[in-house]
Short mmCIF file of C-alpha atoms in Angstrom, two decimals:
data_model
loop_
_atom_site.label_atom_id
_atom_site.label_comp_id
_atom_site.label_asym_id
_atom_site.label_seq_id
_atom_site.Cartn_x
_atom_site.Cartn_y
_atom_site.Cartn_z
CA MET P 23 -0.66 -45.23 12.07
CA ALA P 24 2.38 -43.62 13.58
CA PRO P 25 1.51 -42.42 17.00
CA ALA P 26 2.23 -38.75 17.86
CA PRO P 27 5.53 -38.15 19.78
CA TRP P 28 3.88 -37.91 23.17
CA ALA P 29 1.15 -40.60 22.45
CA ALA P 30 3.16 -43.27 24.23
CA LEU P 31 3.37 -41.08 27.26
CA LEU P 32 -0.34 -40.67 27.29
CA GLN P 33 -0.93 -44.31 26.85
CA SER P 34 1.45 -45.20 29.84
CA ARG P 35 -0.62 -43.17 32.10
CA ASN P 36 -3.65 -45.58 31.55
CA VAL P 37 -5.56 -43.17 29.30
CA ASN P 38 -7.79 -44.68 26.59
CA THR P 39 -7.22 -42.74 23.30
CA THR P 40 -8.75 -45.15 21.04
CA ASN P 41 -12.21 -45.52 22.61
CA PRO P 42 -12.41 -42.56 25.14
CA VAL P 43 -14.76 -42.72 27.89
CA THR P 44 -13.73 -40.32 30.58
CA VAL P 45 -12.95 -36.69 30.32
CA SER P 46 -9.11 -37.31 30.53
CA ASP P 47 -9.49 -39.92 27.66
CA TYR P 48 -11.26 -37.31 25.36
CA LEU P 49 -8.63 -34.61 26.09
CA ALA P 50 -5.75 -37.09 25.57
CA ALA P 51 -7.36 -38.15 22.27
CA GLN P 52 -7.68 -34.67 21.02
CA TRP P 53 -4.02 -33.93 21.78
CA VAL P 54 -2.92 -37.20 20.07
CA ASN P 55 -5.06 -36.32 16.91
CA PRO P 56 -6.55 -32.65 16.91
CA ALA P 57 -8.78 -33.16 13.94
CA ASP P 58 -11.68 -31.19 15.07
CA ILE P 59 -9.72 -28.03 15.94
CA LEU P 60 -7.86 -28.33 12.64
CA SER P 61 -11.07 -27.96 10.56
CA ILE P 62 -11.96 -25.04 12.74
CA LEU P 63 -8.60 -23.27 12.21
CA LEU P 64 -9.04 -23.41 8.44
CA LEU P 65 -11.79 -20.80 8.88
CA LEU P 66 -9.73 -18.28 10.68
CA GLY P 67 -7.63 -15.38 9.27
CA PRO P 68 -9.21 -14.71 5.85
CA ASP P 69 -7.84 -11.05 6.04
CA ILE P 70 -4.14 -12.20 6.32
CA VAL P 71 -4.68 -14.40 3.29
CA GLN P 72 -6.34 -11.47 1.20
CA GLY P 73 -3.45 -9.03 2.30
CA ALA P 74 -0.92 -11.73 1.30
CA VAL P 75 -2.41 -12.23 -2.19
CA ALA P 76 -2.70 -8.39 -2.71
CA GLN P 77 1.01 -7.95 -1.86
CA LEU P 78 2.30 -10.74 -4.19
CA ALA P 79 -0.22 -10.41 -7.02
CA GLY P 80 1.09 -8.91 -10.23
CA ARG P 81 3.05 -11.66 -12.06
CA THR P 82 1.65 -14.77 -13.84
CA ILE P 83 1.71 -16.96 -10.69
CA THR P 84 1.09 -15.58 -7.12
CA PRO P 85 3.04 -17.92 -4.65
CA VAL P 86 0.94 -17.76 -1.55
CA ALA P 87 1.25 -21.01 0.56
CA PHE P 88 -1.87 -23.06 1.82
CA SER P 89 -2.63 -22.02 5.36
CA PHE P 90 -5.23 -21.46 8.08
CA GLY P 91 -7.95 -18.92 6.58
CA TRP P 92 -8.07 -20.10 3.02
CA VAL P 93 -11.44 -21.65 3.29
CA ALA P 94 -13.02 -18.47 4.84
CA TYR P 95 -11.27 -16.27 2.27
CA ALA P 96 -12.64 -18.30 -0.56
CA ALA P 97 -16.24 -17.56 0.63
CA ARG P 98 -15.36 -13.84 0.90
CA ALA P 99 -13.83 -13.67 -2.60
CA LEU P 100 -17.10 -15.23 -3.88
CA LEU P 101 -19.27 -12.67 -2.15
CA ASN P 102 -16.90 -9.94 -3.42
CA ALA P 103 -16.83 -10.95 -7.01
CA VAL P 104 -20.63 -11.42 -7.03
CA GLY P 105 -21.21 -8.26 -5.27
CA ASP P 106 -18.86 -5.05 -5.97
CA GLY P 107 -16.78 -7.14 -8.46
CA SER P 108 -13.47 -6.42 -6.44
CA LEU P 109 -10.86 -8.86 -4.95
CA MET P 110 -8.25 -6.20 -3.93
CA PRO P 111 -8.64 -4.69 -0.37
CA ASN P 112 -8.46 -1.12 0.42
CA THR P 113 -5.29 0.34 1.79
CA ASP P 114 -4.39 0.10 5.43
CA MET P 115 -2.75 3.41 5.29
CA THR P 116 -5.40 5.85 6.21
CA ASN P 117 -5.74 9.51 4.41
CA THR P 118 -3.14 8.59 1.79
CA LEU P 119 -3.13 11.63 -0.53
CA VAL P 120 -2.10 11.79 -4.30
CA ILE P 121 -1.44 15.38 -5.25
CA GLY P 122 -0.97 16.36 -8.89
CA ALA P 123 1.83 18.92 -9.16
CA ARG P 124 0.50 21.11 -12.14
CA SER P 125 -3.07 20.60 -11.66
CA GLY P 126 -3.01 20.99 -7.80
CA HIS P 127 -5.82 18.19 -7.40
CA ILE P 128 -5.97 16.35 -4.16
CA ARG P 129 -7.07 12.91 -4.17
CA THR P 130 -7.69 10.55 -1.06
CA THR P 131 -6.86 7.08 -2.29
CA LYS P 132 -7.90 3.67 -1.08
CA THR P 133 -5.67 1.98 -3.49
CA TRP P 134 -3.71 -0.92 -1.82
CA VAL P 135 -0.51 -0.59 -3.65
CA LEU P 136 -0.06 3.14 -3.45
CA GLY P 137 -0.70 2.85 0.36
CA ARG P 138 1.84 0.19 0.81
CA LEU P 139 4.33 2.38 -1.36
CA LEU P 140 3.89 5.21 1.04
CA ARG P 141 3.91 2.91 4.25
CA ASP P 142 7.19 1.31 3.31
CA GLY P 143 8.89 4.61 2.30
CA ASP P 144 7.77 6.03 5.64
CA ASP P 145 9.29 3.10 7.44
CA ARG P 146 12.67 3.53 5.60
CA VAL P 147 12.72 7.29 6.58
CA ASP P 148 12.04 6.43 10.23
CA GLU P 149 14.75 3.67 10.09
CA GLU P 150 17.35 6.24 8.72
CA MET P 151 16.47 8.58 11.43
CA GLY P 152 17.08 5.76 13.93
CA GLY P 153 16.39 7.99 17.06
CA ARG P 154 19.51 9.93 16.17
CA GLU P 155 17.55 13.29 15.69
CA GLN P 156 17.79 16.17 17.96
CA ALA P 157 14.77 16.88 20.13
CA HIS P 158 12.02 18.91 18.51
CA VAL P 159 11.42 22.44 19.90
CA PRO P 160 7.82 23.38 19.36
CA PRO P 161 7.36 27.10 18.20
CA GLY P 162 6.80 29.52 20.79
CA THR P 163 8.88 27.75 23.55
CA THR P 164 12.27 28.93 24.87
CA GLY P 165 14.21 25.83 24.22
CA LEU P 166 15.30 22.52 26.03
CA LYS P 167 15.78 22.31 29.62
CA PRO P 168 19.53 21.71 30.68
CA THR P 169 19.19 17.96 31.30
CA GLU P 170 17.40 17.44 27.96
CA ALA P 171 19.97 19.58 26.27
CA ALA P 172 22.75 17.49 27.68
CA LYS P 173 21.12 14.25 26.37
CA ASP P 174 20.65 16.02 22.98
CA LYS P 175 24.43 16.52 22.47
CA GLY P 176 24.96 13.09 21.37
CA LYS P 177 22.26 13.37 18.40
CA ASP P 178 24.05 14.07 15.10
CA LYS P 179 21.01 14.73 13.01
CA GLU P 180 18.89 17.98 13.16
CA TRP P 181 15.16 17.54 13.71
CA GLU P 182 13.33 17.10 10.46
CA ALA P 183 9.77 18.61 10.36
CA LEU P 184 9.30 17.47 6.84
CA ARG P 185 11.39 15.19 4.36
CA VAL P 186 10.52 15.06 0.71
CA SER P 187 12.03 12.15 -1.04
CA VAL P 188 12.23 12.74 -4.80
CA TYR P 189 12.11 9.76 -7.24
CA GLN P 190 12.35 9.53 -10.85
CA LEU P 191 11.09 6.66 -13.29
CA VAL P 192 13.57 4.06 -14.35
CA PRO P 193 13.21 3.59 -18.10
CA GLN P 194 11.74 0.33 -18.92
CA ALA P 195 14.81 -0.38 -21.34
CA GLU P 196 16.99 0.03 -18.39
CA GLN P 197 14.93 -1.89 -15.77
CA GLY P 198 14.14 -4.89 -18.14
CA THR P 199 10.67 -5.02 -16.49
CA ALA P 200 7.49 -3.19 -17.53
CA HIS P 201 6.06 -0.72 -15.13
CA GLY P 202 3.24 -2.44 -13.11
CA THR P 203 5.05 -5.68 -13.06
CA PRO P 204 6.72 -6.45 -9.84
CA THR P 205 10.43 -7.73 -9.76
CA VAL P 206 11.14 -10.91 -7.88
CA ASP P 207 12.22 -10.38 -4.26
CA TRP P 208 12.72 -12.63 -1.04
CA VAL P 209 9.14 -11.99 -0.05
CA TRP P 210 7.75 -13.39 -3.40
CA LEU P 211 10.27 -16.36 -3.42
CA SER P 212 9.26 -17.21 0.22
CA GLY P 213 5.93 -18.58 -1.02
CA TYR P 214 7.61 -21.20 -3.17
CA VAL P 215 10.14 -22.10 -0.49
CA MET P 216 7.21 -22.64 2.07
CA ILE P 217 5.19 -24.80 -0.43
CA LEU P 218 8.10 -26.96 -0.98
CA ILE P 219 8.87 -27.33 2.89
CA GLN P 220 5.02 -28.15 3.34
CA LEU P 221 5.22 -30.92 0.75
CA CYS P 222 8.27 -32.42 2.39
CA ILE P 223 6.63 -32.62 5.73
CA SER P 224 3.39 -33.95 4.26
CA ILE P 225 5.16 -36.87 2.71
CA ILE P 226 6.72 -38.10 6.06
CA PRO P 227 3.57 -39.99 7.27
CA TRP P 228 3.34 -41.60 3.88
CA ILE P 229 6.78 -42.77 4.17
CA ILE P 230 6.67 -43.97 8.00
CA SER P 231 3.21 -45.48 8.05
CA ASN P 232 1.79 -45.37 4.49
CA GLU P 233 -0.63 -42.61 5.44
CA TRP P 234 -1.01 -40.65 2.14
CA GLY P 235 -3.96 -38.36 3.23
CA THR P 236 -1.75 -35.63 4.65
CA PHE P 237 0.20 -35.27 1.40
CA MET P 238 -2.98 -35.26 -0.74
CA ILE P 239 -4.49 -32.48 1.38
CA ALA P 240 -1.20 -30.42 1.22
CA VAL P 241 -0.91 -30.87 -2.45
CA CYS P 242 -4.66 -30.01 -3.12
CA GLY P 243 -4.61 -26.97 -0.70
CA ASN P 244 -1.43 -25.39 -2.32
CA LEU P 245 -2.87 -26.17 -5.79
CA LEU P 246 -6.19 -24.38 -4.77
CA ALA P 247 -4.23 -21.46 -3.20
CA LEU P 248 -2.05 -20.94 -6.38
CA VAL P 249 -4.95 -21.07 -8.74
CA GLU P 250 -7.18 -18.58 -6.62
CA GLY P 251 -4.37 -16.08 -6.09
CA SER P 252 -3.36 -16.03 -9.64
CA LEU P 253 -6.81 -15.13 -11.07
CA PRO P 254 -6.17 -12.28 -13.77
CA GLN P 255 -8.61 -10.05 -11.95
CA TRP P 256 -5.96 -9.36 -9.31
CA LYS P 257 -3.63 -7.90 -11.64
CA SER P 258 -6.07 -5.87 -13.52
CA GLU P 259 -7.40 -4.41 -10.11
CA LYS P 260 -4.06 -3.78 -8.78
CA TRP P 261 -2.78 -1.75 -11.60
CA ALA P 262 -5.94 -0.27 -12.81
CA ALA P 263 -4.22 2.80 -14.40
CA GLY P 264 -5.28 2.92 -17.82
CA PRO P 265 -2.96 3.10 -20.64
CA ARG P 266 0.66 3.04 -19.51
CA THR P 267 1.60 6.22 -21.40
CA GLY P 268 3.25 8.10 -18.47
CA SER P 269 1.99 10.19 -15.51
CA ALA P 270 2.13 13.60 -14.29
CA THR P 271 4.47 14.58 -11.51
CA VAL P 272 2.70 13.64 -8.08
CA THR P 273 3.26 13.73 -4.45
CA ILE P 274 2.34 10.97 -2.19
CA THR P 275 1.81 11.83 1.47
CA GLN P 276 -0.69 11.71 4.44
CA GLY P 277 -0.66 15.49 4.60
CA ASN P 278 -0.63 17.80 7.68
CA GLY P 279 1.08 16.19 10.56
CA SER P 280 3.02 13.82 8.38
CA ARG P 281 6.83 14.06 8.25
CA HIS P 282 7.43 12.33 4.90
CA ALA P 283 6.17 12.93 1.33
CA MET P 284 7.10 11.05 -1.86
CA LEU P 285 7.56 13.27 -4.93
CA ILE P 286 7.61 11.06 -8.21
CA LEU P 287 8.51 13.02 -11.22
CA GLY P 288 6.39 12.21 -14.09
CA THR P 289 7.89 11.10 -17.55
CA LYS P 290 5.98 11.38 -20.78
CA GLY P 291 5.30 8.17 -22.46
CA GLU P 292 6.83 6.18 -19.48
CA GLY P 293 5.16 4.59 -16.37
CA LEU P 294 1.83 4.46 -14.91
CA ASP P 295 -0.78 7.19 -14.59
CA LEU P 296 -0.73 7.53 -10.81
CA GLU P 297 -3.60 9.95 -10.55
CA ILE P 298 -5.89 7.56 -12.38
CA LEU P 299 -4.64 4.78 -10.10
CA ALA P 300 -5.24 6.65 -6.97
CA LEU P 301 -9.06 6.67 -7.53
CA GLY P 302 -9.22 3.19 -9.44
CA THR P 303 -11.71 4.65 -12.16
CA ARG P 304 -10.37 2.32 -14.57
CA THR P 305 -10.89 -0.72 -12.35
CA LYS P 306 -13.07 -3.44 -14.24
CA SER P 307 -15.57 -5.28 -12.17
CA ALA P 308 -15.09 -9.10 -11.99
CA GLY P 309 -16.03 -10.52 -15.13
CA ARG P 310 -17.88 -13.83 -15.84
CA LEU P 311 -14.70 -15.91 -15.78
CA THR P 312 -13.81 -14.64 -12.44
CA ARG P 313 -17.15 -15.21 -10.91
CA ILE P 314 -17.49 -18.71 -12.16
CA SER P 315 -13.92 -19.40 -10.99
CA THR P 316 -14.45 -18.16 -7.53
CA ALA P 317 -17.72 -19.95 -7.20
CA VAL P 318 -16.06 -23.26 -8.12
CA LEU P 319 -12.96 -22.63 -6.01
CA ALA P 320 -15.31 -21.98 -3.04
CA LEU P 321 -16.92 -25.33 -3.52
CA LEU P 322 -13.62 -27.11 -3.69
CA TRP P 323 -12.32 -25.45 -0.63
CA LEU P 324 -15.44 -26.72 1.22
CA ALA P 325 -14.69 -30.21 -0.11
CA LEU P 326 -11.12 -29.86 1.11
CA LEU P 327 -12.61 -28.76 4.66
CA GLY P 328 -14.86 -31.70 4.71
CA THR P 329 -11.66 -34.00 3.94
CA VAL P 330 -9.60 -32.42 6.69
CA ALA P 331 -12.48 -32.90 9.11
CA GLY P 332 -12.59 -36.61 8.22
CA LEU P 333 -8.84 -37.17 8.68
CA LYS P 334 -8.32 -38.71 12.05
CA THR P 335 -4.75 -39.81 11.72
CA ASP P 336 -1.35 -37.83 11.72
CA THR P 337 -3.24 -34.63 12.07
CA TRP P 338 -0.40 -33.04 13.80
CA TYR P 339 1.55 -33.06 10.71
CA LEU P 340 -1.22 -31.15 8.98
CA MET P 341 -1.37 -28.69 11.85
CA GLY P 342 2.26 -27.87 11.32
CA ILE P 343 1.74 -27.61 7.69
CA GLY P 344 -1.02 -24.98 8.16
CA LEU P 345 0.91 -23.17 10.87
CA LEU P 346 3.92 -22.68 8.53
CA GLY P 347 1.71 -21.54 5.73
CA SER P 348 0.24 -19.01 7.98
CA VAL P 349 3.65 -17.72 8.93
CA GLN P 350 4.47 -17.29 5.25
CA ASN P 351 0.98 -15.47 4.79
CA VAL P 352 1.72 -13.10 7.61
CA ILE P 353 5.31 -12.23 6.36
CA ALA P 354 3.94 -11.59 2.66
CA ALA P 355 1.02 -9.59 3.83
CA GLY P 356 3.12 -7.23 6.17
CA ALA P 357 6.87 -7.34 5.22
CA PRO P 358 8.28 -4.02 3.78
CA ARG P 359 9.37 -4.17 0.17
CA LYS P 360 11.35 -2.16 -2.30
CA PRO P 361 9.25 -0.06 -4.72
CA SER P 362 10.36 -2.14 -7.65
CA ALA P 363 9.03 -5.40 -5.93
CA MET P 364 5.61 -3.67 -5.90
CA GLY P 365 5.72 -2.74 -9.48
CA PHE P 366 7.03 0.92 -9.08
CA HIS P 367 10.45 1.24 -10.90
CA ILE P 368 11.60 4.26 -9.56
CA ARG P 369 14.91 5.79 -8.37
CA LEU P 370 15.69 7.92 -5.43
CA ILE P 371 17.54 11.01 -6.80
CA GLU P 372 17.54 13.44 -3.81
CA THR P 373 15.94 14.21 -0.41
CA ILE P 374 14.88 17.68 0.79
CA SER P 375 14.50 18.21 4.57
CA ASN P 376 14.47 21.11 7.09
CA LYS P 377 13.35 21.72 10.56
CA LYS P 378 10.67 23.92 9.27
CA VAL P 379 7.95 22.72 6.80
CA ALA P 380 7.81 26.15 5.05
CA ALA P 381 11.39 26.00 4.14
CA VAL P 382 11.17 22.59 2.64
CA LEU P 383 8.23 23.55 0.61
CA LYS P 384 10.08 26.58 -0.76
CA GLU P 385 13.10 24.63 -1.79
CA VAL P 386 10.86 22.06 -3.44
CA GLU P 387 9.11 24.74 -5.32
CA SER P 388 12.37 26.41 -6.40
CA LYS P 389 13.59 23.03 -7.90
CA TYR P 390 10.33 21.43 -9.21
CA GLU P 391 7.93 24.09 -10.22
CA PHE P 392 4.28 23.84 -8.99
CA VAL P 393 5.08 20.97 -6.55
CA GLY P 394 5.68 23.43 -3.50
CA THR P 395 2.44 25.50 -4.22
CA SER P 396 0.42 22.27 -4.71
CA LEU P 397 1.56 21.12 -1.16
CA VAL P 398 0.89 24.58 0.54
CA PRO P 399 -2.95 23.80 1.12
CA VAL P 400 -2.05 20.21 2.14
CA PHE P 401 0.54 20.82 4.91
CA PHE P 402 -0.90 24.41 5.85
CA PRO P 403 -4.76 24.03 5.61
CA GLY P 404 -5.13 27.25 7.43
CA GLY P 405 -2.83 29.11 5.09
CA LEU P 406 0.95 29.64 4.90
CA ARG P 407 2.23 33.13 6.35
CA VAL P 408 5.61 34.40 5.61
CA LYS P 409 7.60 37.52 6.94
CA SER P 410 10.57 38.39 5.01
CA GLU P 411 10.30 40.42 1.81
CA GLU P 412 12.30 37.55 0.09
CA ASP P 413 9.72 34.88 1.01
CA ILE P 414 6.83 37.14 0.20
CA GLU P 415 8.23 37.82 -3.40
CA PHE P 416 9.19 34.26 -3.93
CA TRP P 417 5.59 33.07 -3.08
CA ARG P 418 3.98 35.88 -5.07
CA LYS P 419 5.88 34.84 -8.22
CA ALA P 420 5.13 31.13 -7.52
CA GLN P 421 1.33 31.79 -7.07
CA ASP P 422 1.21 33.98 -10.09
CA LYS P 423 2.91 31.08 -12.14
CA ARG P 424 0.33 28.70 -11.00
CA MET P 425 -2.65 31.18 -11.63
CA ASN P 426 -1.45 32.39 -15.03
CA PRO P 427 -3.24 30.89 -18.10
CA ASN P 428 -1.39 27.62 -19.61
CA ASN P 429 -2.09 25.20 -22.19
CA TRP P 430 -5.38 24.17 -20.76
CA GLY P 431 -6.74 27.66 -20.62
CA THR P 432 -7.54 30.22 -17.87
CA ARG P 433 -8.75 29.39 -14.31
CA ILE P 434 -12.29 30.36 -14.00
CA ASP P 435 -11.81 31.91 -10.60
CA ARG P 436 -9.49 34.45 -12.35
CA ILE P 437 -12.04 35.31 -15.10
CA PRO P 438 -14.31 37.58 -12.75
CA GLU P 439 -11.21 39.83 -12.15
CA LYS P 440 -10.81 40.40 -15.94
CA VAL P 441 -14.50 40.91 -16.50
CA GLU P 442 -14.65 43.65 -13.61
CA GLU P 443 -11.50 45.26 -15.27
CA GLN P 444 -13.39 45.36 -18.59
CA LEU P 445 -16.40 46.74 -16.96
CA ASP P 446 -14.49 49.46 -15.27
CA GLU P 447 -12.83 50.49 -18.52
CA LYS P 448 -16.42 50.63 -20.19
CA ASP P 449 -17.70 52.83 -17.40
CA ALA P 450 -14.76 55.11 -17.64
CA ILE P 451 -15.47 55.45 -21.44
CA ASN P 452 -18.97 56.17 -20.86
CA PHE P 453 -18.38 58.72 -18.27
CA VAL P 454 -15.79 60.47 -20.43
CA THR P 455 -18.13 60.35 -23.50
CA LYS P 456 -21.05 61.67 -21.28
CA GLU P 457 -18.70 64.64 -20.09
CA VAL P 458 -17.64 65.49 -23.64
CA ILE P 459 -21.13 65.36 -24.88
CA GLY P 460 -22.38 67.66 -22.07
CA GLU P 461 -19.54 70.15 -22.63
CA THR P 462 -20.40 70.28 -26.38
CA SER P 463 -24.01 70.85 -25.97
CA SER P 464 -23.51 73.69 -23.35
#
């Protein structure tokens, strides 16, 4: 066995690491070969592993490296597959809303991929602003103090109360990749790079001292990770949007108080139905293959845990392999990505912003009908009020257009008004008839 780099230093201090007797002996032995703590570390961090797989799933192979946390995650995956039948986690972006422009329906989504799309979009907007915005003056105040105004002169961007980023779908013929299939980016490639680095490290003790146990564990761990992360259930859950025949125009935002909204223009016959994806109503529970696979994989991970616990030599190499894998998992789970890398093949065509939310919604409605009116109850839950005759007339026409009958029929909350009008007409006719009859008889 090749000693750890500092083993000679410990032995020179008259410490017995081979047959420990004293406390110092046991501590020194643990630092020479930390086998016990290594087996415990394999049980930590299942949430990171699940997030990494959720981020990278979508292609045939999901390259998530072997790391601490895989054993615990395997047990959780088995429980989820047998229980509610889902492997994907819920979104970490709370109160993510998907609003249909024409229907006006507001859906609160827990879908992971939609939450990440909005999170990364918000981060890009914040980065573009980059602290260069002028200070926000709340309504009802007289303005900035002289010292604050002096500091504000160097800012070259006006305060944005709301920004709407408008996207259109990129045709599959132009993109070359189907909607719902992620493109390859550096985050996806990092998995393969890290696996290669892990294998290179694991082979060192085999070359130096003919200890092949570390290499075997690294190979088996990465193989199990690739198989578990590439189960077909991941892809079917992540893109549970029904037939890919296009989607209506939708807006994704966190609503009132948020400063950013993503407007995705629908295209007939192209793309995913984001309104269906928002609620995951087409998600299929884990089938028999997924349940059997997760059960077998959980047993294999437990066997690997036992093997790691029995390894008493060169464990620092395995510690480094697990640590590097955890770094890759953290990066994969949290790194911002372009929409195409998440399976959304969309192109930014314009941004609409203003220091007043009402002005943004008005401009959005004037360019993309029904979008502005669909966002009014979201950003103004207490109701939007306007003063000028121009704004009053604009919003009257916009509301009338939304309330008018369309291809789907008449809104039922508009029917009573028509019934009352018909009743009034009947009452008027009856009244006139009675008057005429009375005059004739007299």
